[in-house]
Amino acid sequence: MSHFAALVVYAFFASIVFGITQRTEPKNMIRFGALCFGGFVVAAIVVSWGMFLLKH
Amino acid sequence: MAVTQTTSVPVRQSAVSPTLVLLAGWLVPGLGHVLVKKPIRAALLFVSIVSMFFLGMMMHGKIYSATNGDVLDLLGFVGQMGSPLLYVIAHATSLGGQALTDTVSDYGSKFAVVAGLLNVMAAVDAQSLANGRKEGL
């Protein structure tokens, strides 16, 4: 499993649990879960590019 | 002079004891939500937490032990014990690795630890539904 695939799998499952536990209504659960998933992936890409630019 | 009126909203509570719901959700991922009659949420939580834990084991994640005296191992043990059933199954069937061998096994260990911590969140959520602290029952 590549590092990025591991990140996506981690973000997917964690976002499901965050969505269910942090919101009350099903529609809000889906919205918050999607927000968390996007946040995980985007933050990881931004931090990765940041580390790359720091090194080079 | 304005008079403010307060209306009390009845809090719906589960017929099952919140403490029992908490314990059930801690022992088996999603069981707390089954007890408060939220089967879809229970199924999603079960699949997410169990998949995450066993993917961690397939990545040769380490099963931490509380007995070797290392503080970091103790923290990992506490995290993985967030889901005691999965921990016992992994320990009994010798899943996972005994030591971190590469980056992927380190990720696997984190998957298992986070699965345990997510299970604690799920169990507390079920308890909150059972005692009326969270709406939606």
Short mmCIF file of N, CA and C in Angstrom, two decimals:
data_model
loop_
_atom_site.label_atom_id
_atom_site.label_comp_id
_atom_site.label_asym_id
_atom_site.label_seq_id
_atom_site.Cartn_x
_atom_site.Cartn_y
_atom_site.Cartn_z
N MET A 1 0.86 -1.19 0.00
CA MET A 1 0.00 0.00 0.00
C MET A 1 0.89 1.25 0.00
N SER A 2 0.62 2.16 -0.94
CA SER A 2 1.43 3.38 -0.99
C SER A 2 1.07 4.29 0.18
N HIS A 3 1.92 5.24 0.43
CA HIS A 3 1.68 6.16 1.55
C HIS A 3 0.40 6.97 1.33
N PHE A 4 0.20 7.38 0.07
CA PHE A 4 -1.00 8.17 -0.22
C PHE A 4 -2.27 7.32 -0.07
N ALA A 5 -2.18 6.06 -0.53
CA ALA A 5 -3.35 5.18 -0.38
C ALA A 5 -3.66 4.96 1.10
N ALA A 6 -2.61 4.79 1.91
CA ALA A 6 -2.83 4.62 3.36
C ALA A 6 -3.51 5.87 3.94
N LEU A 7 -3.08 7.02 3.48
CA LEU A 7 -3.69 8.28 3.95
C LEU A 7 -5.16 8.34 3.58
N VAL A 8 -5.48 7.97 2.34
CA VAL A 8 -6.87 8.06 1.88
C VAL A 8 -7.76 7.07 2.66
N VAL A 9 -7.25 5.85 2.88
CA VAL A 9 -8.02 4.85 3.64
C VAL A 9 -8.24 5.35 5.08
N TYR A 10 -7.18 5.85 5.69
CA TYR A 10 -7.27 6.39 7.05
C TYR A 10 -8.31 7.51 7.11
N ALA A 11 -8.20 8.45 6.17
CA ALA A 11 -9.12 9.60 6.16
C ALA A 11 -10.56 9.14 5.96
N PHE A 12 -10.75 8.14 5.10
CA PHE A 12 -12.11 7.65 4.80
C PHE A 12 -12.77 7.09 6.07
N PHE A 13 -12.10 6.17 6.73
CA PHE A 13 -12.72 5.53 7.91
C PHE A 13 -12.86 6.51 9.08
N ALA A 14 -11.83 7.32 9.30
CA ALA A 14 -11.91 8.28 10.41
C ALA A 14 -13.03 9.30 10.16
N SER A 15 -13.22 9.69 8.90
CA SER A 15 -14.26 10.68 8.59
C SER A 15 -15.66 10.11 8.82
N ILE A 16 -15.84 8.82 8.53
CA ILE A 16 -17.15 8.20 8.79
C ILE A 16 -17.47 8.29 10.28
N VAL A 17 -16.49 7.92 11.12
CA VAL A 17 -16.74 7.94 12.57
C VAL A 17 -16.94 9.38 13.06
N PHE A 18 -16.11 10.31 12.56
CA PHE A 18 -16.28 11.72 12.96
C PHE A 18 -17.67 12.23 12.58
N GLY A 19 -18.09 11.92 11.36
CA GLY A 19 -19.41 12.38 10.89
C GLY A 19 -20.53 11.87 11.78
N ILE A 20 -20.50 10.57 12.09
CA ILE A 20 -21.58 9.98 12.89
C ILE A 20 -21.58 10.52 14.32
N THR A 21 -20.38 10.67 14.89
CA THR A 21 -20.33 11.03 16.31
C THR A 21 -20.43 12.53 16.58
N GLN A 22 -20.10 13.35 15.60
CA GLN A 22 -20.04 14.80 15.87
C GLN A 22 -21.26 15.58 15.39
N ARG A 23 -22.16 14.93 14.69
CA ARG A 23 -23.36 15.61 14.21
C ARG A 23 -24.61 14.80 14.55
N THR A 24 -25.75 15.48 14.54
CA THR A 24 -27.00 14.84 14.96
C THR A 24 -27.83 14.34 13.79
N GLU A 25 -27.98 15.19 12.77
CA GLU A 25 -28.84 14.84 11.64
C GLU A 25 -28.04 14.12 10.55
N PRO A 26 -28.65 13.13 9.91
CA PRO A 26 -27.93 12.37 8.87
C PRO A 26 -27.33 13.25 7.77
N LYS A 27 -28.09 14.27 7.33
CA LYS A 27 -27.56 15.14 6.26
C LYS A 27 -26.30 15.86 6.74
N ASN A 28 -26.34 16.35 7.98
CA ASN A 28 -25.16 17.04 8.53
C ASN A 28 -24.00 16.08 8.76
N MET A 29 -24.33 14.82 9.08
CA MET A 29 -23.27 13.81 9.27
C MET A 29 -22.50 13.61 7.97
N ILE A 30 -23.25 13.47 6.86
CA ILE A 30 -22.60 13.27 5.56
C ILE A 30 -21.75 14.49 5.20
N ARG A 31 -22.32 15.67 5.43
CA ARG A 31 -21.60 16.91 5.09
C ARG A 31 -20.32 17.05 5.92
N PHE A 32 -20.44 16.78 7.23
CA PHE A 32 -19.26 16.92 8.09
C PHE A 32 -18.22 15.84 7.79
N GLY A 33 -18.69 14.62 7.50
CA GLY A 33 -17.76 13.55 7.13
C GLY A 33 -17.00 13.89 5.86
N ALA A 34 -17.71 14.43 4.86
CA ALA A 34 -17.05 14.82 3.61
C ALA A 34 -16.05 15.95 3.86
N LEU A 35 -16.43 16.88 4.74
CA LEU A 35 -15.53 17.99 5.07
C LEU A 35 -14.26 17.47 5.75
N CYS A 36 -14.42 16.54 6.67
CA CYS A 36 -13.26 15.96 7.35
C CYS A 36 -12.37 15.22 6.36
N PHE A 37 -12.99 14.43 5.47
CA PHE A 37 -12.21 13.68 4.48
C PHE A 37 -11.40 14.63 3.61
N GLY A 38 -12.06 15.65 3.09
CA GLY A 38 -11.36 16.64 2.27
C GLY A 38 -10.26 17.34 3.05
N GLY A 39 -10.58 17.67 4.31
CA GLY A 39 -9.59 18.34 5.15
C GLY A 39 -8.35 17.48 5.38
N PHE A 40 -8.57 16.20 5.66
CA PHE A 40 -7.43 15.28 5.85
C PHE A 40 -6.54 15.26 4.60
N VAL A 41 -7.18 15.03 3.44
CA VAL A 41 -6.41 14.84 2.20
C VAL A 41 -5.70 16.14 1.80
N VAL A 42 -6.45 17.25 1.83
CA VAL A 42 -5.85 18.53 1.42
C VAL A 42 -4.72 18.92 2.38
N ALA A 43 -4.95 18.74 3.68
CA ALA A 43 -3.90 19.10 4.65
C ALA A 43 -2.65 18.26 4.42
N ALA A 44 -2.83 16.98 4.13
CA ALA A 44 -1.66 16.12 3.90
C ALA A 44 -0.90 16.55 2.65
N ILE A 45 -1.63 16.92 1.58
CA ILE A 45 -0.97 17.36 0.35
C ILE A 45 -0.22 18.67 0.58
N VAL A 46 -0.86 19.60 1.29
CA VAL A 46 -0.22 20.89 1.57
C VAL A 46 1.04 20.70 2.42
N VAL A 47 0.93 19.88 3.46
CA VAL A 47 2.10 19.64 4.33
C VAL A 47 3.21 18.93 3.55
N SER A 48 2.82 17.99 2.67
CA SER A 48 3.81 17.27 1.87
C SER A 48 4.58 18.23 0.97
N TRP A 49 3.84 19.11 0.29
CA TRP A 49 4.50 20.09 -0.58
C TRP A 49 5.36 21.03 0.26
N GLY A 50 4.90 21.39 1.45
CA GLY A 50 5.68 22.24 2.33
C GLY A 50 7.01 21.60 2.70
N MET A 51 6.96 20.31 3.03
CA MET A 51 8.20 19.61 3.39
C MET A 51 9.13 19.50 2.18
N PHE A 52 8.51 19.24 0.99
CA PHE A 52 9.31 19.15 -0.23
C PHE A 52 10.03 20.48 -0.51
N LEU A 53 9.30 21.58 -0.37
CA LEU A 53 9.89 22.89 -0.66
C LEU A 53 10.94 23.27 0.39
N LEU A 54 10.72 22.85 1.64
CA LEU A 54 11.72 23.13 2.66
C LEU A 54 13.04 22.42 2.36
N LYS A 55 12.93 21.21 1.83
CA LYS A 55 14.14 20.43 1.57
C LYS A 55 14.88 20.92 0.34
N HIS A 56 14.11 21.38 -0.67
CA HIS A 56 14.75 21.81 -1.92
C HIS A 56 14.85 23.32 -1.96
N MET B 1 -43.14 45.64 30.36
CA MET B 1 -41.98 44.81 30.65
C MET B 1 -42.16 43.45 29.96
N ALA B 2 -41.12 43.07 29.23
CA ALA B 2 -41.21 41.82 28.48
C ALA B 2 -41.05 40.63 29.42
N VAL B 3 -41.88 39.68 29.19
CA VAL B 3 -41.81 38.46 30.00
C VAL B 3 -41.26 37.35 29.12
N THR B 4 -40.19 36.75 29.57
CA THR B 4 -39.63 35.63 28.79
C THR B 4 -40.23 34.34 29.30
N GLN B 5 -40.63 33.56 28.34
CA GLN B 5 -41.19 32.26 28.70
C GLN B 5 -40.20 31.17 28.35
N THR B 6 -40.03 30.27 29.25
CA THR B 6 -39.15 29.13 28.94
C THR B 6 -40.02 27.89 28.80
N THR B 7 -39.74 27.16 27.75
CA THR B 7 -40.46 25.90 27.57
C THR B 7 -39.47 24.76 27.74
N SER B 8 -39.86 23.78 28.47
CA SER B 8 -38.95 22.64 28.68
C SER B 8 -39.18 21.60 27.59
N VAL B 9 -38.09 21.24 26.97
CA VAL B 9 -38.17 20.21 25.93
C VAL B 9 -37.93 18.86 26.59
N PRO B 10 -38.83 17.93 26.40
CA PRO B 10 -38.60 16.63 27.03
C PRO B 10 -37.38 15.93 26.44
N VAL B 11 -36.54 15.41 27.31
CA VAL B 11 -35.35 14.70 26.86
C VAL B 11 -35.69 13.23 26.70
N ARG B 12 -35.46 12.71 25.50
CA ARG B 12 -35.74 11.30 25.26
C ARG B 12 -34.55 10.46 25.69
N GLN B 13 -34.85 9.47 26.51
CA GLN B 13 -33.79 8.59 26.98
C GLN B 13 -34.08 7.16 26.54
N SER B 14 -33.01 6.40 26.41
CA SER B 14 -33.15 5.00 26.01
C SER B 14 -33.66 4.16 27.18
N ALA B 15 -34.34 3.07 26.85
CA ALA B 15 -34.78 2.15 27.90
C ALA B 15 -33.61 1.38 28.48
N VAL B 16 -32.53 1.29 27.71
CA VAL B 16 -31.35 0.57 28.16
C VAL B 16 -30.46 1.52 28.96
N SER B 17 -29.82 1.01 29.99
CA SER B 17 -28.95 1.84 30.83
C SER B 17 -27.82 2.45 30.00
N PRO B 18 -27.59 3.77 30.13
CA PRO B 18 -26.48 4.40 29.39
C PRO B 18 -25.12 3.76 29.68
N THR B 19 -24.92 3.34 30.92
CA THR B 19 -23.65 2.70 31.27
C THR B 19 -23.48 1.38 30.53
N LEU B 20 -24.58 0.63 30.42
CA LEU B 20 -24.53 -0.64 29.68
C LEU B 20 -24.26 -0.37 28.20
N VAL B 21 -24.87 0.68 27.66
CA VAL B 21 -24.65 1.06 26.26
C VAL B 21 -23.18 1.41 26.04
N LEU B 22 -22.60 2.17 26.99
CA LEU B 22 -21.20 2.56 26.90
C LEU B 22 -20.29 1.33 26.91
N LEU B 23 -20.56 0.43 27.83
CA LEU B 23 -19.72 -0.78 27.95
C LEU B 23 -19.86 -1.66 26.71
N ALA B 24 -21.10 -1.82 26.22
CA ALA B 24 -21.32 -2.65 25.04
C ALA B 24 -20.62 -2.06 23.83
N GLY B 25 -20.72 -0.74 23.68
CA GLY B 25 -20.07 -0.08 22.55
C GLY B 25 -18.56 -0.15 22.63
N TRP B 26 -18.04 -0.17 23.86
CA TRP B 26 -16.58 -0.27 24.03
C TRP B 26 -16.10 -1.68 23.71
N LEU B 27 -16.87 -2.69 24.14
CA LEU B 27 -16.44 -4.07 23.93
C LEU B 27 -16.55 -4.47 22.46
N VAL B 28 -17.67 -4.14 21.82
CA VAL B 28 -17.89 -4.52 20.41
C VAL B 28 -18.22 -3.25 19.63
N PRO B 29 -17.41 -2.90 18.63
CA PRO B 29 -17.69 -1.67 17.88
C PRO B 29 -19.10 -1.65 17.29
N GLY B 30 -19.85 -0.61 17.61
CA GLY B 30 -21.20 -0.45 17.05
C GLY B 30 -22.31 -1.05 17.89
N LEU B 31 -21.97 -1.90 18.88
CA LEU B 31 -23.02 -2.56 19.66
C LEU B 31 -23.83 -1.55 20.49
N GLY B 32 -23.17 -0.50 20.95
CA GLY B 32 -23.89 0.54 21.69
C GLY B 32 -24.98 1.17 20.85
N HIS B 33 -24.68 1.42 19.58
CA HIS B 33 -25.68 2.01 18.70
C HIS B 33 -26.80 1.03 18.36
N VAL B 34 -26.49 -0.26 18.35
CA VAL B 34 -27.55 -1.27 18.17
C VAL B 34 -28.52 -1.20 19.33
N LEU B 35 -27.97 -1.05 20.55
CA LEU B 35 -28.83 -1.01 21.75
C LEU B 35 -29.73 0.22 21.79
N VAL B 36 -29.28 1.32 21.17
CA VAL B 36 -30.15 2.52 21.14
C VAL B 36 -30.91 2.60 19.81
N LYS B 37 -30.96 1.47 19.12
CA LYS B 37 -31.77 1.33 17.89
C LYS B 37 -31.33 2.27 16.77
N LYS B 38 -30.02 2.25 16.52
CA LYS B 38 -29.45 2.99 15.39
C LYS B 38 -28.62 2.00 14.56
N PRO B 39 -29.32 1.07 13.87
CA PRO B 39 -28.57 -0.02 13.22
C PRO B 39 -27.68 0.41 12.06
N ILE B 40 -28.08 1.44 11.31
CA ILE B 40 -27.25 1.86 10.17
C ILE B 40 -25.96 2.49 10.68
N ARG B 41 -26.10 3.36 11.69
CA ARG B 41 -24.89 3.95 12.28
C ARG B 41 -24.01 2.85 12.87
N ALA B 42 -24.64 1.87 13.52
CA ALA B 42 -23.88 0.78 14.13
C ALA B 42 -23.09 0.02 13.07
N ALA B 43 -23.74 -0.28 11.94
CA ALA B 43 -23.07 -1.02 10.88
C ALA B 43 -21.90 -0.23 10.30
N LEU B 44 -22.12 1.06 10.08
CA LEU B 44 -21.05 1.91 9.53
C LEU B 44 -19.87 1.98 10.50
N LEU B 45 -20.18 2.13 11.79
CA LEU B 45 -19.11 2.21 12.78
C LEU B 45 -18.36 0.88 12.87
N PHE B 46 -19.10 -0.22 12.87
CA PHE B 46 -18.47 -1.55 12.96
C PHE B 46 -17.52 -1.76 11.78
N VAL B 47 -18.03 -1.52 10.57
CA VAL B 47 -17.21 -1.74 9.37
C VAL B 47 -15.98 -0.83 9.39
N SER B 48 -16.17 0.44 9.75
CA SER B 48 -15.05 1.39 9.72
C SER B 48 -13.98 0.99 10.74
N ILE B 49 -14.40 0.73 11.97
CA ILE B 49 -13.42 0.47 13.03
C ILE B 49 -12.73 -0.87 12.84
N VAL B 50 -13.52 -1.91 12.52
CA VAL B 50 -12.93 -3.24 12.32
C VAL B 50 -12.00 -3.23 11.10
N SER B 51 -12.44 -2.59 10.01
CA SER B 51 -11.59 -2.54 8.81
C SER B 51 -10.29 -1.82 9.10
N MET B 52 -10.39 -0.71 9.81
CA MET B 52 -9.18 0.06 10.10
C MET B 52 -8.22 -0.75 10.97
N PHE B 53 -8.76 -1.44 11.96
CA PHE B 53 -7.89 -2.22 12.86
C PHE B 53 -7.20 -3.34 12.08
N PHE B 54 -7.99 -4.11 11.30
CA PHE B 54 -7.39 -5.27 10.64
C PHE B 54 -6.54 -4.86 9.44
N LEU B 55 -6.83 -3.73 8.80
CA LEU B 55 -5.89 -3.22 7.79
C LEU B 55 -4.56 -2.90 8.44
N GLY B 56 -4.63 -2.34 9.64
CA GLY B 56 -3.41 -2.07 10.40
C GLY B 56 -2.63 -3.35 10.67
N MET B 57 -3.34 -4.41 11.01
CA MET B 57 -2.67 -5.69 11.25
C MET B 57 -2.08 -6.27 9.97
N MET B 58 -2.81 -6.09 8.83
CA MET B 58 -2.29 -6.58 7.55
C MET B 58 -1.05 -5.80 7.12
N MET B 59 -0.92 -4.58 7.62
CA MET B 59 0.27 -3.78 7.31
C MET B 59 1.39 -4.10 8.32
N HIS B 60 1.23 -5.19 9.07
CA HIS B 60 2.19 -5.64 10.08
C HIS B 60 2.38 -4.60 11.18
N GLY B 61 1.26 -3.95 11.54
CA GLY B 61 1.30 -3.03 12.67
C GLY B 61 1.60 -3.79 13.95
N LYS B 62 2.19 -3.08 14.89
CA LYS B 62 2.61 -3.72 16.14
C LYS B 62 1.43 -3.79 17.11
N ILE B 63 1.30 -4.94 17.76
CA ILE B 63 0.35 -5.07 18.87
C ILE B 63 1.13 -4.72 20.14
N TYR B 64 0.74 -3.61 20.75
CA TYR B 64 1.49 -3.11 21.90
C TYR B 64 1.16 -3.91 23.15
N SER B 65 2.12 -3.92 24.05
CA SER B 65 1.95 -4.61 25.32
C SER B 65 2.22 -3.63 26.46
N ALA B 66 1.54 -3.83 27.57
CA ALA B 66 1.72 -2.91 28.70
C ALA B 66 2.83 -3.35 29.62
N THR B 67 3.44 -4.48 29.31
CA THR B 67 4.33 -5.08 30.31
C THR B 67 5.81 -4.88 30.06
N ASN B 68 6.20 -4.24 28.93
CA ASN B 68 7.64 -4.16 28.70
C ASN B 68 8.29 -2.87 29.23
N GLY B 69 7.51 -2.02 29.90
CA GLY B 69 8.09 -0.88 30.60
C GLY B 69 8.32 0.37 29.77
N ASP B 70 8.11 0.30 28.46
CA ASP B 70 8.29 1.47 27.60
C ASP B 70 7.03 2.34 27.65
N VAL B 71 7.23 3.65 27.93
CA VAL B 71 6.08 4.55 28.07
C VAL B 71 5.31 4.66 26.75
N LEU B 72 6.04 4.75 25.63
CA LEU B 72 5.37 4.87 24.33
C LEU B 72 4.57 3.61 24.01
N ASP B 73 5.12 2.45 24.37
CA ASP B 73 4.37 1.20 24.19
C ASP B 73 3.10 1.20 25.04
N LEU B 74 3.23 1.75 26.26
CA LEU B 74 2.07 1.81 27.15
C LEU B 74 0.96 2.68 26.54
N LEU B 75 1.36 3.82 25.93
CA LEU B 75 0.37 4.68 25.28
C LEU B 75 -0.30 3.97 24.11
N GLY B 76 0.52 3.26 23.32
CA GLY B 76 -0.03 2.48 22.20
C GLY B 76 -0.99 1.41 22.69
N PHE B 77 -0.62 0.78 23.81
CA PHE B 77 -1.49 -0.25 24.40
C PHE B 77 -2.83 0.34 24.83
N VAL B 78 -2.78 1.51 25.46
CA VAL B 78 -4.02 2.17 25.90
C VAL B 78 -4.90 2.48 24.68
N GLY B 79 -4.28 2.99 23.61
CA GLY B 79 -5.05 3.29 22.40
C GLY B 79 -5.67 2.05 21.80
N GLN B 80 -4.90 0.98 21.68
CA GLN B 80 -5.44 -0.24 21.08
C GLN B 80 -6.49 -0.90 21.96
N MET B 81 -6.36 -0.70 23.27
CA MET B 81 -7.38 -1.25 24.18
C MET B 81 -8.69 -0.44 24.14
N GLY B 82 -8.72 0.61 23.33
CA GLY B 82 -9.99 1.29 23.07
C GLY B 82 -10.98 0.36 22.42
N SER B 83 -10.47 -0.70 21.82
CA SER B 83 -11.34 -1.75 21.28
C SER B 83 -10.82 -3.10 21.77
N PRO B 84 -11.20 -3.49 22.98
CA PRO B 84 -10.59 -4.67 23.60
C PRO B 84 -10.83 -5.98 22.85
N LEU B 85 -12.00 -6.11 22.23
CA LEU B 85 -12.29 -7.35 21.50
C LEU B 85 -11.31 -7.53 20.34
N LEU B 86 -11.10 -6.47 19.57
CA LEU B 86 -10.19 -6.56 18.44
C LEU B 86 -8.77 -6.80 18.91
N TYR B 87 -8.40 -6.16 20.03
CA TYR B 87 -7.05 -6.35 20.59
C TYR B 87 -6.85 -7.82 20.98
N VAL B 88 -7.83 -8.39 21.66
CA VAL B 88 -7.71 -9.78 22.12
C VAL B 88 -7.65 -10.72 20.93
N ILE B 89 -8.48 -10.48 19.90
CA ILE B 89 -8.45 -11.33 18.70
C ILE B 89 -7.08 -11.25 18.04
N ALA B 90 -6.57 -10.03 17.87
CA ALA B 90 -5.27 -9.85 17.22
C ALA B 90 -4.16 -10.51 18.04
N HIS B 91 -4.25 -10.39 19.37
CA HIS B 91 -3.23 -10.98 20.24
C HIS B 91 -3.30 -12.49 20.20
N ALA B 92 -4.53 -13.03 20.24
CA ALA B 92 -4.70 -14.48 20.30
C ALA B 92 -4.30 -15.15 18.98
N THR B 93 -4.52 -14.48 17.86
CA THR B 93 -4.23 -15.09 16.56
C THR B 93 -2.88 -14.63 16.01
N SER B 94 -2.12 -13.94 16.83
CA SER B 94 -0.78 -13.48 16.43
C SER B 94 -0.80 -12.65 15.15
N LEU B 95 -1.83 -11.85 14.99
CA LEU B 95 -1.87 -10.92 13.87
C LEU B 95 -0.89 -9.78 14.15
N GLY B 96 -0.51 -9.08 13.09
CA GLY B 96 0.36 -7.93 13.27
C GLY B 96 1.80 -8.36 13.52
N GLY B 97 2.62 -7.37 13.82
CA GLY B 97 4.03 -7.66 14.05
C GLY B 97 4.42 -7.44 15.50
N GLN B 98 5.60 -7.95 15.85
CA GLN B 98 6.09 -7.75 17.22
C GLN B 98 6.93 -6.48 17.34
N ALA B 99 7.43 -6.02 16.21
CA ALA B 99 8.26 -4.81 16.21
C ALA B 99 8.01 -4.03 14.93
N LEU B 100 8.31 -2.74 14.96
CA LEU B 100 8.14 -1.92 13.77
C LEU B 100 9.32 -2.15 12.84
N THR B 101 9.02 -2.67 11.64
CA THR B 101 10.10 -3.04 10.73
C THR B 101 10.32 -1.99 9.64
N ASP B 102 9.27 -1.34 9.22
CA ASP B 102 9.39 -0.35 8.16
C ASP B 102 8.31 0.71 8.32
N THR B 103 8.25 1.63 7.37
CA THR B 103 7.29 2.73 7.47
C THR B 103 5.86 2.23 7.45
N VAL B 104 5.59 1.25 6.58
CA VAL B 104 4.21 0.77 6.46
C VAL B 104 3.76 0.10 7.75
N SER B 105 4.66 -0.62 8.43
CA SER B 105 4.25 -1.24 9.70
C SER B 105 4.01 -0.17 10.76
N ASP B 106 4.73 0.94 10.66
CA ASP B 106 4.46 2.06 11.57
C ASP B 106 3.06 2.63 11.31
N TYR B 107 2.73 2.78 10.01
CA TYR B 107 1.37 3.22 9.67
C TYR B 107 0.34 2.23 10.22
N GLY B 108 0.64 0.94 10.07
CA GLY B 108 -0.30 -0.09 10.53
C GLY B 108 -0.55 0.02 12.02
N SER B 109 0.51 0.29 12.79
CA SER B 109 0.34 0.46 14.24
C SER B 109 -0.57 1.64 14.53
N LYS B 110 -0.37 2.73 13.79
CA LYS B 110 -1.21 3.92 13.99
C LYS B 110 -2.66 3.63 13.62
N PHE B 111 -2.86 2.84 12.56
CA PHE B 111 -4.23 2.46 12.18
C PHE B 111 -4.92 1.75 13.35
N ALA B 112 -4.20 0.80 13.97
CA ALA B 112 -4.81 0.02 15.05
C ALA B 112 -5.07 0.90 16.27
N VAL B 113 -4.13 1.78 16.59
CA VAL B 113 -4.32 2.67 17.74
C VAL B 113 -5.50 3.60 17.50
N VAL B 114 -5.55 4.20 16.29
CA VAL B 114 -6.64 5.13 15.99
C VAL B 114 -7.98 4.41 15.95
N ALA B 115 -8.00 3.17 15.45
CA ALA B 115 -9.25 2.40 15.46
C ALA B 115 -9.78 2.25 16.89
N GLY B 116 -8.87 1.99 17.83
CA GLY B 116 -9.28 1.88 19.23
C GLY B 116 -9.83 3.20 19.76
N LEU B 117 -9.15 4.29 19.43
CA LEU B 117 -9.61 5.60 19.93
C LEU B 117 -10.94 6.00 19.29
N LEU B 118 -11.11 5.68 18.01
CA LEU B 118 -12.39 5.97 17.35
C LEU B 118 -13.51 5.16 17.98
N ASN B 119 -13.17 3.93 18.42
CA ASN B 119 -14.19 3.11 19.07
C ASN B 119 -14.65 3.73 20.39
N VAL B 120 -13.71 4.35 21.11
CA VAL B 120 -14.09 5.04 22.35
C VAL B 120 -15.05 6.19 22.02
N MET B 121 -14.73 6.95 20.95
CA MET B 121 -15.63 8.04 20.53
C MET B 121 -17.02 7.50 20.21
N ALA B 122 -17.06 6.37 19.50
CA ALA B 122 -18.35 5.79 19.11
C ALA B 122 -19.14 5.33 20.34
N ALA B 123 -18.44 4.73 21.31
CA ALA B 123 -19.12 4.24 22.52
C ALA B 123 -19.68 5.41 23.33
N VAL B 124 -18.90 6.48 23.43
CA VAL B 124 -19.38 7.66 24.18
C VAL B 124 -20.57 8.29 23.44
N ASP B 125 -20.52 8.29 22.10
CA ASP B 125 -21.65 8.83 21.32
C ASP B 125 -22.93 8.02 21.60
N ALA B 126 -22.79 6.70 21.65
CA ALA B 126 -23.96 5.86 21.94
C ALA B 126 -24.49 6.14 23.34
N GLN B 127 -23.57 6.33 24.29
CA GLN B 127 -24.01 6.65 25.66
C GLN B 127 -24.75 8.00 25.68
N SER B 128 -24.23 8.97 24.92
CA SER B 128 -24.87 10.29 24.88
C SER B 128 -26.28 10.19 24.29
N LEU B 129 -26.45 9.33 23.31
CA LEU B 129 -27.79 9.11 22.75
C LEU B 129 -28.69 8.46 23.80
N ALA B 130 -28.13 7.51 24.56
CA ALA B 130 -28.94 6.76 25.54
C ALA B 130 -29.39 7.64 26.70
N ASN B 131 -28.53 8.56 27.14
CA ASN B 131 -28.93 9.38 28.29
C ASN B 131 -29.56 10.72 27.90
N GLY B 132 -29.71 10.96 26.59
CA GLY B 132 -30.41 12.14 26.14
C GLY B 132 -29.53 13.38 25.97
N ARG B 133 -28.22 13.24 26.23
CA ARG B 133 -27.33 14.40 26.07
C ARG B 133 -27.20 14.78 24.60
N LYS B 134 -27.29 13.79 23.72
CA LYS B 134 -27.27 14.06 22.29
C LYS B 134 -28.66 13.78 21.72
N GLU B 135 -29.14 14.71 20.91
CA GLU B 135 -30.47 14.55 20.30
C GLU B 135 -30.41 13.48 19.22
N GLY B 136 -31.60 13.00 18.87
CA GLY B 136 -31.66 12.11 17.73
C GLY B 136 -32.16 10.72 18.05
N LEU B 137 -32.48 10.47 19.34
CA LEU B 137 -32.97 9.14 19.68
C LEU B 137 -34.41 8.97 19.26
#
